[in-house]
Amino acid sequence: MEHKVNLEEISDGKLYRLNDMIRLGCDGCNGAASCCRFAEDTITLDPYDIYELSLATGLTFEQLFAKQWIALSPSNGLLLPHLNFALKEGVCPFLDGEGLCQIHAHRPGLCRLFPLARLFQDDTLYYIHQIHECPNTVAPKTKIKKWLGVTAPEAYEHFLIRWNRILTNTKTAIQKAADNAALTATTTTFLKTYYFTPYDTTQEFYPQFEARDR
């Protein structure tokens, strides 16, 4: 989800790239991690997230939606899916009774990112460190690409840049829609193309995404 904020107020003022080192770490909240609670509709899901959730659960987007593990809400003028924290009264639907993530290896990108955030400028992806988000004050230095914990991090970042461009273009199309019918058609096509049409989890994600991004 996009936010308009003063970077000096929320970050250390630096812009990081994928190969930069930064002090990050989990403080071991023992099941009480605030980052997994009360996020409401802010953990939006991109197509890669849906692919990973399908790997973790064996369910398609439509089946995840039917179980109410994910929901759809307006986000900056566009209808986007997000983890449905309302299902368990403010707790992530994939958090177990002991407060542990049941899909940690396949967790969404925004979960992997925390307490970092993304900043897109001129088709370049930067990372900012949100200094007030995590209670861990002592952490070792780690490379950002290692912190994200995804295979092929460069390909993942390339996807994120392309996805940001798609979101921007789709929002522009929605704003220019002549009437409700045109708006509905744009939104429906977007959701069907990138979400409701299932991804084949026996195949790599990126070629499937590229086939849709034409």
PDB file of C-alpha atoms in Angstrom:
ATOM      1  CA  MET A   1       0.000   0.000   0.000  1.00  0.00           C
ATOM      2  CA  GLU A   2       1.223   3.495  -0.811  1.00  0.00           C
ATOM      3  CA  HIS A   3       1.637   6.162   1.831  1.00  0.00           C
ATOM      4  CA  LYS A   4       2.485   9.838   1.540  1.00  0.00           C
ATOM      5  CA  VAL A   5       4.811  10.610   4.447  1.00  0.00           C
ATOM      6  CA  ASN A   6       7.761  12.745   5.439  1.00  0.00           C
ATOM      7  CA  LEU A   7      10.741  10.398   5.122  1.00  0.00           C
ATOM      8  CA  GLU A   8      12.720  12.385   7.686  1.00  0.00           C
ATOM      9  CA  GLU A   9      10.069  11.631  10.293  1.00  0.00           C
ATOM     10  CA  ILE A  10       9.837   7.880   9.767  1.00  0.00           C
ATOM     11  CA  SER A  11      13.291   6.821   8.538  1.00  0.00           C
ATOM     12  CA  ASP A  12      17.010   7.299   9.087  1.00  0.00           C
ATOM     13  CA  GLY A  13      17.029   9.550   6.028  1.00  0.00           C
ATOM     14  CA  LYS A  14      18.945   7.114   3.830  1.00  0.00           C
ATOM     15  CA  LEU A  15      17.936   5.407   0.605  1.00  0.00           C
ATOM     16  CA  TYR A  16      19.178   1.825   0.360  1.00  0.00           C
ATOM     17  CA  ARG A  17      19.589  -0.557  -2.558  1.00  0.00           C
ATOM     18  CA  LEU A  18      19.419  -4.333  -2.731  1.00  0.00           C
ATOM     19  CA  ASN A  19      23.128  -4.937  -1.996  1.00  0.00           C
ATOM     20  CA  ASP A  20      23.466  -2.425   0.835  1.00  0.00           C
ATOM     21  CA  MET A  21      24.140  -3.482   4.424  1.00  0.00           C
ATOM     22  CA  ILE A  22      21.800  -2.353   7.204  1.00  0.00           C
ATOM     23  CA  ARG A  23      21.165  -3.217  10.839  1.00  0.00           C
ATOM     24  CA  LEU A  24      18.040  -5.363  10.856  1.00  0.00           C
ATOM     25  CA  GLY A  25      16.833  -8.226  12.988  1.00  0.00           C
ATOM     26  CA  CYS A  26      13.884  -9.792  14.730  1.00  0.00           C
ATOM     27  CA  ASP A  27      13.822  -9.190  18.484  1.00  0.00           C
ATOM     28  CA  GLY A  28      12.035 -12.444  19.198  1.00  0.00           C
ATOM     29  CA  CYS A  29       8.653 -11.141  20.368  1.00  0.00           C
ATOM     30  CA  ASN A  30       7.636 -14.641  21.488  1.00  0.00           C
ATOM     31  CA  GLY A  31       4.292 -14.656  19.724  1.00  0.00           C
ATOM     32  CA  ALA A  32       3.441 -11.049  20.559  1.00  0.00           C
ATOM     33  CA  ALA A  33       4.849  -9.444  17.422  1.00  0.00           C
ATOM     34  CA  SER A  34       2.935  -6.243  16.736  1.00  0.00           C
ATOM     35  CA  CYS A  35       3.929  -6.461  13.059  1.00  0.00           C
ATOM     36  CA  CYS A  36       1.574  -9.468  12.709  1.00  0.00           C
ATOM     37  CA  ARG A  37      -1.366  -7.782  14.404  1.00  0.00           C
ATOM     38  CA  PHE A  38      -3.758  -4.914  13.747  1.00  0.00           C
ATOM     39  CA  ALA A  39      -2.456  -4.188  10.249  1.00  0.00           C
ATOM     40  CA  GLU A  40      -6.058  -4.004   8.968  1.00  0.00           C
ATOM     41  CA  ASP A  41      -5.938  -3.758   5.144  1.00  0.00           C
ATOM     42  CA  THR A  42      -2.352  -2.533   4.795  1.00  0.00           C
ATOM     43  CA  ILE A  43      -0.695  -5.847   3.824  1.00  0.00           C
ATOM     44  CA  THR A  44      -1.632  -5.654   0.163  1.00  0.00           C
ATOM     45  CA  LEU A  45      -0.773  -8.614  -2.033  1.00  0.00           C
ATOM     46  CA  ASP A  46       0.858  -8.557  -5.446  1.00  0.00           C
ATOM     47  CA  PRO A  47       0.777 -11.460  -7.940  1.00  0.00           C
ATOM     48  CA  TYR A  48       4.019 -12.935  -6.574  1.00  0.00           C
ATOM     49  CA  ASP A  49       2.444 -12.997  -3.100  1.00  0.00           C
ATOM     50  CA  ILE A  50      -0.556 -14.892  -4.466  1.00  0.00           C
ATOM     51  CA  TYR A  51       1.740 -17.379  -6.180  1.00  0.00           C
ATOM     52  CA  GLU A  52       3.600 -17.933  -2.892  1.00  0.00           C
ATOM     53  CA  LEU A  53       0.373 -18.268  -0.896  1.00  0.00           C
ATOM     54  CA  SER A  54      -0.800 -20.858  -3.408  1.00  0.00           C
ATOM     55  CA  LEU A  55       2.458 -22.755  -2.904  1.00  0.00           C
ATOM     56  CA  ALA A  56       1.970 -22.648   0.866  1.00  0.00           C
ATOM     57  CA  THR A  57      -1.707 -23.602   0.957  1.00  0.00           C
ATOM     58  CA  GLY A  58      -2.429 -25.385  -2.319  1.00  0.00           C
ATOM     59  CA  LEU A  59      -5.256 -22.906  -2.904  1.00  0.00           C
ATOM     60  CA  THR A  60      -5.935 -20.513  -5.766  1.00  0.00           C
ATOM     61  CA  PHE A  61      -6.677 -16.834  -5.293  1.00  0.00           C
ATOM     62  CA  GLU A  62     -10.404 -17.511  -5.613  1.00  0.00           C
ATOM     63  CA  GLN A  63     -10.236 -20.250  -2.954  1.00  0.00           C
ATOM     64  CA  LEU A  64      -8.200 -18.058  -0.588  1.00  0.00           C
ATOM     65  CA  PHE A  65     -10.778 -15.331  -1.099  1.00  0.00           C
ATOM     66  CA  ALA A  66     -13.650 -17.764  -0.438  1.00  0.00           C
ATOM     67  CA  LYS A  67     -12.042 -18.763   2.869  1.00  0.00           C
ATOM     68  CA  GLN A  68     -11.785 -15.047   3.716  1.00  0.00           C
ATOM     69  CA  TRP A  69      -8.053 -15.335   4.351  1.00  0.00           C
ATOM     70  CA  ILE A  70      -7.701 -12.479   1.887  1.00  0.00           C
ATOM     71  CA  ALA A  71     -10.091  -9.656   1.078  1.00  0.00           C
ATOM     72  CA  LEU A  72     -10.472  -6.887  -1.503  1.00  0.00           C
ATOM     73  CA  SER A  73     -10.476  -3.204  -0.586  1.00  0.00           C
ATOM     74  CA  PRO A  74      -9.896   0.120  -2.374  1.00  0.00           C
ATOM     75  CA  SER A  75      -6.246   1.165  -2.260  1.00  0.00           C
ATOM     76  CA  ASN A  76      -5.299   4.537  -3.707  1.00  0.00           C
ATOM     77  CA  GLY A  77      -8.111   4.343  -6.255  1.00  0.00           C
ATOM     78  CA  LEU A  78      -7.562   0.701  -7.151  1.00  0.00           C
ATOM     79  CA  LEU A  79      -9.218  -2.451  -5.831  1.00  0.00           C
ATOM     80  CA  LEU A  80      -6.463  -4.674  -4.401  1.00  0.00           C
ATOM     81  CA  PRO A  81      -6.327  -7.859  -2.292  1.00  0.00           C
ATOM     82  CA  HIS A  82      -4.845  -7.852   1.190  1.00  0.00           C
ATOM     83  CA  LEU A  83      -4.448 -10.196   4.136  1.00  0.00           C
ATOM     84  CA  ASN A  84      -7.760 -10.206   5.994  1.00  0.00           C
ATOM     85  CA  PHE A  85      -6.874  -9.287   9.574  1.00  0.00           C
ATOM     86  CA  ALA A  86     -10.566  -8.763  10.334  1.00  0.00           C
ATOM     87  CA  LEU A  87     -11.153 -12.522  10.120  1.00  0.00           C
ATOM     88  CA  LYS A  88      -9.350 -13.125  13.427  1.00  0.00           C
ATOM     89  CA  GLU A  89     -10.122  -9.833  15.155  1.00  0.00           C
ATOM     90  CA  GLY A  90      -7.007  -7.968  14.143  1.00  0.00           C
ATOM     91  CA  VAL A  91      -4.590 -10.886  13.928  1.00  0.00           C
ATOM     92  CA  CYS A  92      -3.020 -12.165  10.716  1.00  0.00           C
ATOM     93  CA  PRO A  93      -5.113 -15.110   9.448  1.00  0.00           C
ATOM     94  CA  PHE A  94      -1.921 -17.160   9.051  1.00  0.00           C
ATOM     95  CA  LEU A  95      -0.765 -16.718  12.644  1.00  0.00           C
ATOM     96  CA  ASP A  96      -1.206 -19.870  14.746  1.00  0.00           C
ATOM     97  CA  GLY A  97      -2.328 -20.114  18.365  1.00  0.00           C
ATOM     98  CA  GLU A  98       1.237 -19.632  19.609  1.00  0.00           C
ATOM     99  CA  GLY A  99       1.710 -16.503  17.528  1.00  0.00           C
ATOM    100  CA  LEU A 100       3.915 -18.149  14.922  1.00  0.00           C
ATOM    101  CA  CYS A 101       3.597 -17.637  11.170  1.00  0.00           C
ATOM    102  CA  GLN A 102       2.302 -20.761   9.450  1.00  0.00           C
ATOM    103  CA  ILE A 103       3.493 -19.606   6.015  1.00  0.00           C
ATOM    104  CA  HIS A 104       6.803 -17.988   6.942  1.00  0.00           C
ATOM    105  CA  ALA A 105       8.734 -19.401   3.977  1.00  0.00           C
ATOM    106  CA  HIS A 106       6.016 -18.067   1.651  1.00  0.00           C
ATOM    107  CA  ARG A 107       5.023 -14.894   3.519  1.00  0.00           C
ATOM    108  CA  PRO A 108       3.974 -11.783   1.535  1.00  0.00           C
ATOM    109  CA  GLY A 109       6.533  -9.286   0.335  1.00  0.00           C
ATOM    110  CA  LEU A 110       5.472  -6.553   2.765  1.00  0.00           C
ATOM    111  CA  CYS A 111       5.990  -8.997   5.636  1.00  0.00           C
ATOM    112  CA  ARG A 112       9.456  -9.875   4.316  1.00  0.00           C
ATOM    113  CA  LEU A 113      10.254  -6.197   3.971  1.00  0.00           C
ATOM    114  CA  PHE A 114       9.346  -5.076   7.505  1.00  0.00           C
ATOM    115  CA  PRO A 115      10.642  -2.828   9.051  1.00  0.00           C
ATOM    116  CA  LEU A 116      11.823  -1.601   5.666  1.00  0.00           C
ATOM    117  CA  ALA A 117       9.558   0.065   3.128  1.00  0.00           C
ATOM    118  CA  ARG A 118       9.808   0.533  -0.636  1.00  0.00           C
ATOM    119  CA  LEU A 119      10.277   3.783  -2.492  1.00  0.00           C
ATOM    120  CA  PHE A 120       9.986   3.891  -6.294  1.00  0.00           C
ATOM    121  CA  GLN A 121      11.692   6.724  -8.162  1.00  0.00           C
ATOM    122  CA  ASP A 122      12.123   6.805 -11.945  1.00  0.00           C
ATOM    123  CA  ASP A 123      11.828   3.035 -12.313  1.00  0.00           C
ATOM    124  CA  THR A 124      14.374   2.467  -9.548  1.00  0.00           C
ATOM    125  CA  LEU A 125      13.501   0.700  -6.309  1.00  0.00           C
ATOM    126  CA  TYR A 126      14.933   2.065  -3.077  1.00  0.00           C
ATOM    127  CA  TYR A 127      14.447   0.822   0.454  1.00  0.00           C
ATOM    128  CA  ILE A 128      13.943   2.978   3.526  1.00  0.00           C
ATOM    129  CA  HIS A 129      14.373   1.934   7.143  1.00  0.00           C
ATOM    130  CA  GLN A 130      11.282   2.749   9.204  1.00  0.00           C
ATOM    131  CA  ILE A 131      13.020   3.457  12.500  1.00  0.00           C
ATOM    132  CA  HIS A 132       9.892   3.563  14.689  1.00  0.00           C
ATOM    133  CA  GLU A 133       8.289   0.310  13.531  1.00  0.00           C
ATOM    134  CA  CYS A 134      10.275  -2.443  15.276  1.00  0.00           C
ATOM    135  CA  PRO A 135      11.217  -2.528  18.996  1.00  0.00           C
ATOM    136  CA  ASN A 136      14.526  -4.264  18.238  1.00  0.00           C
ATOM    137  CA  THR A 137      17.227  -1.666  18.917  1.00  0.00           C
ATOM    138  CA  VAL A 138      20.264  -3.953  18.717  1.00  0.00           C
ATOM    139  CA  ALA A 139      20.705  -5.901  15.505  1.00  0.00           C
ATOM    140  CA  PRO A 140      23.567  -7.155  13.358  1.00  0.00           C
ATOM    141  CA  LYS A 141      24.226  -5.763   9.904  1.00  0.00           C
ATOM    142  CA  THR A 142      22.730  -7.757   7.078  1.00  0.00           C
ATOM    143  CA  LYS A 143      22.461  -7.303   3.329  1.00  0.00           C
ATOM    144  CA  ILE A 144      18.987  -6.249   2.214  1.00  0.00           C
ATOM    145  CA  LYS A 145      18.778  -8.997  -0.412  1.00  0.00           C
ATOM    146  CA  LYS A 146      19.421 -11.542   2.358  1.00  0.00           C
ATOM    147  CA  TRP A 147      16.817  -9.936   4.616  1.00  0.00           C
ATOM    148  CA  LEU A 148      14.138 -10.304   1.923  1.00  0.00           C
ATOM    149  CA  GLY A 149      14.828 -14.030   1.760  1.00  0.00           C
ATOM    150  CA  VAL A 150      13.576 -14.654  -1.758  1.00  0.00           C
ATOM    151  CA  THR A 151      15.171 -16.749  -4.476  1.00  0.00           C
ATOM    152  CA  ALA A 152      16.554 -14.668  -7.358  1.00  0.00           C
ATOM    153  CA  PRO A 153      16.280 -11.297  -5.544  1.00  0.00           C
ATOM    154  CA  GLU A 154      17.278  -9.322  -8.640  1.00  0.00           C
ATOM    155  CA  ALA A 155      14.460 -10.919 -10.649  1.00  0.00           C
ATOM    156  CA  TYR A 156      12.091 -10.227  -7.742  1.00  0.00           C
ATOM    157  CA  GLU A 157      13.087  -6.573  -7.671  1.00  0.00           C
ATOM    158  CA  HIS A 158      12.651  -6.338 -11.447  1.00  0.00           C
ATOM    159  CA  PHE A 159       9.146  -7.747 -11.033  1.00  0.00           C
ATOM    160  CA  LEU A 160       8.341  -5.189  -8.306  1.00  0.00           C
ATOM    161  CA  ILE A 161       9.390  -2.309 -10.538  1.00  0.00           C
ATOM    162  CA  ARG A 162       7.253  -3.636 -13.399  1.00  0.00           C
ATOM    163  CA  TRP A 163       4.346  -4.227 -11.029  1.00  0.00           C
ATOM    164  CA  ASN A 164       4.566  -0.670  -9.711  1.00  0.00           C
ATOM    165  CA  ARG A 165       4.385   0.556 -13.307  1.00  0.00           C
ATOM    166  CA  ILE A 166       1.298  -1.596 -13.946  1.00  0.00           C
ATOM    167  CA  LEU A 167      -0.390  -0.227 -10.822  1.00  0.00           C
ATOM    168  CA  THR A 168       0.383   3.353 -11.859  1.00  0.00           C
ATOM    169  CA  ASN A 169      -0.945   2.816 -15.392  1.00  0.00           C
ATOM    170  CA  THR A 170      -4.089   1.063 -14.147  1.00  0.00           C
ATOM    171  CA  LYS A 171      -4.835   3.859 -11.686  1.00  0.00           C
ATOM    172  CA  THR A 172      -4.459   6.368 -14.523  1.00  0.00           C
ATOM    173  CA  ALA A 173      -6.876   4.346 -16.674  1.00  0.00           C
ATOM    174  CA  ILE A 174      -9.388   4.253 -13.822  1.00  0.00           C
ATOM    175  CA  GLN A 175      -9.130   8.022 -13.344  1.00  0.00           C
ATOM    176  CA  LYS A 176      -9.748   8.529 -17.059  1.00  0.00           C
ATOM    177  CA  ALA A 177     -12.697   6.128 -17.219  1.00  0.00           C
ATOM    178  CA  ALA A 178     -15.576   7.872 -18.988  1.00  0.00           C
ATOM    179  CA  ASP A 179     -18.306   6.219 -16.922  1.00  0.00           C
ATOM    180  CA  ASN A 180     -18.999   3.466 -14.393  1.00  0.00           C
ATOM    181  CA  ALA A 181     -19.106   0.825 -17.104  1.00  0.00           C
ATOM    182  CA  ALA A 182     -15.592   1.715 -18.264  1.00  0.00           C
ATOM    183  CA  LEU A 183     -14.343   1.835 -14.687  1.00  0.00           C
ATOM    184  CA  THR A 184     -15.835  -1.585 -13.922  1.00  0.00           C
ATOM    185  CA  ALA A 185     -14.357  -3.046 -17.114  1.00  0.00           C
ATOM    186  CA  THR A 186     -10.869  -1.766 -16.261  1.00  0.00           C
ATOM    187  CA  THR A 187     -11.034  -3.054 -12.701  1.00  0.00           C
ATOM    188  CA  THR A 188     -12.451  -6.440 -13.733  1.00  0.00           C
ATOM    189  CA  THR A 189      -9.803  -6.951 -16.415  1.00  0.00           C
ATOM    190  CA  PHE A 190      -7.030  -6.019 -13.975  1.00  0.00           C
ATOM    191  CA  LEU A 191      -8.228  -8.430 -11.269  1.00  0.00           C
ATOM    192  CA  LYS A 192      -8.879 -11.276 -13.704  1.00  0.00           C
ATOM    193  CA  THR A 193      -5.525 -10.883 -15.464  1.00  0.00           C
ATOM    194  CA  TYR A 194      -3.287 -10.683 -12.424  1.00  0.00           C
ATOM    195  CA  TYR A 195      -5.233 -12.380  -9.630  1.00  0.00           C
ATOM    196  CA  PHE A 196      -8.291 -14.504 -10.402  1.00  0.00           C
ATOM    197  CA  THR A 197      -6.633 -16.413 -13.256  1.00  0.00           C
ATOM    198  CA  PRO A 198      -4.687 -19.106 -11.330  1.00  0.00           C
ATOM    199  CA  TYR A 199      -0.906 -19.347 -11.381  1.00  0.00           C
ATOM    200  CA  ASP A 200       0.634 -22.753 -12.036  1.00  0.00           C
ATOM    201  CA  THR A 201       2.720 -23.496  -8.941  1.00  0.00           C
ATOM    202  CA  THR A 202       4.534 -26.323 -10.734  1.00  0.00           C
ATOM    203  CA  GLN A 203       6.099 -23.687 -12.991  1.00  0.00           C
ATOM    204  CA  GLU A 204       8.232 -20.630 -12.216  1.00  0.00           C
ATOM    205  CA  PHE A 205       6.332 -17.443 -11.458  1.00  0.00           C
ATOM    206  CA  TYR A 206       8.165 -14.843 -13.536  1.00  0.00           C
ATOM    207  CA  PRO A 207       7.509 -16.273 -17.027  1.00  0.00           C
ATOM    208  CA  GLN A 208       3.814 -16.569 -16.122  1.00  0.00           C
ATOM    209  CA  PHE A 209       3.705 -12.964 -14.994  1.00  0.00           C
ATOM    210  CA  GLU A 210       5.542 -11.756 -18.088  1.00  0.00           C
ATOM    211  CA  ALA A 211       3.040 -13.597 -20.288  1.00  0.00           C
ATOM    212  CA  ARG A 212       0.257 -11.544 -18.667  1.00  0.00           C
ATOM    213  CA  ASP A 213       2.184  -8.269 -18.758  1.00  0.00           C
ATOM    214  CA  ARG A 214       1.968  -7.795 -22.527  1.00  0.00           C
TER     215      ARG A 214
END
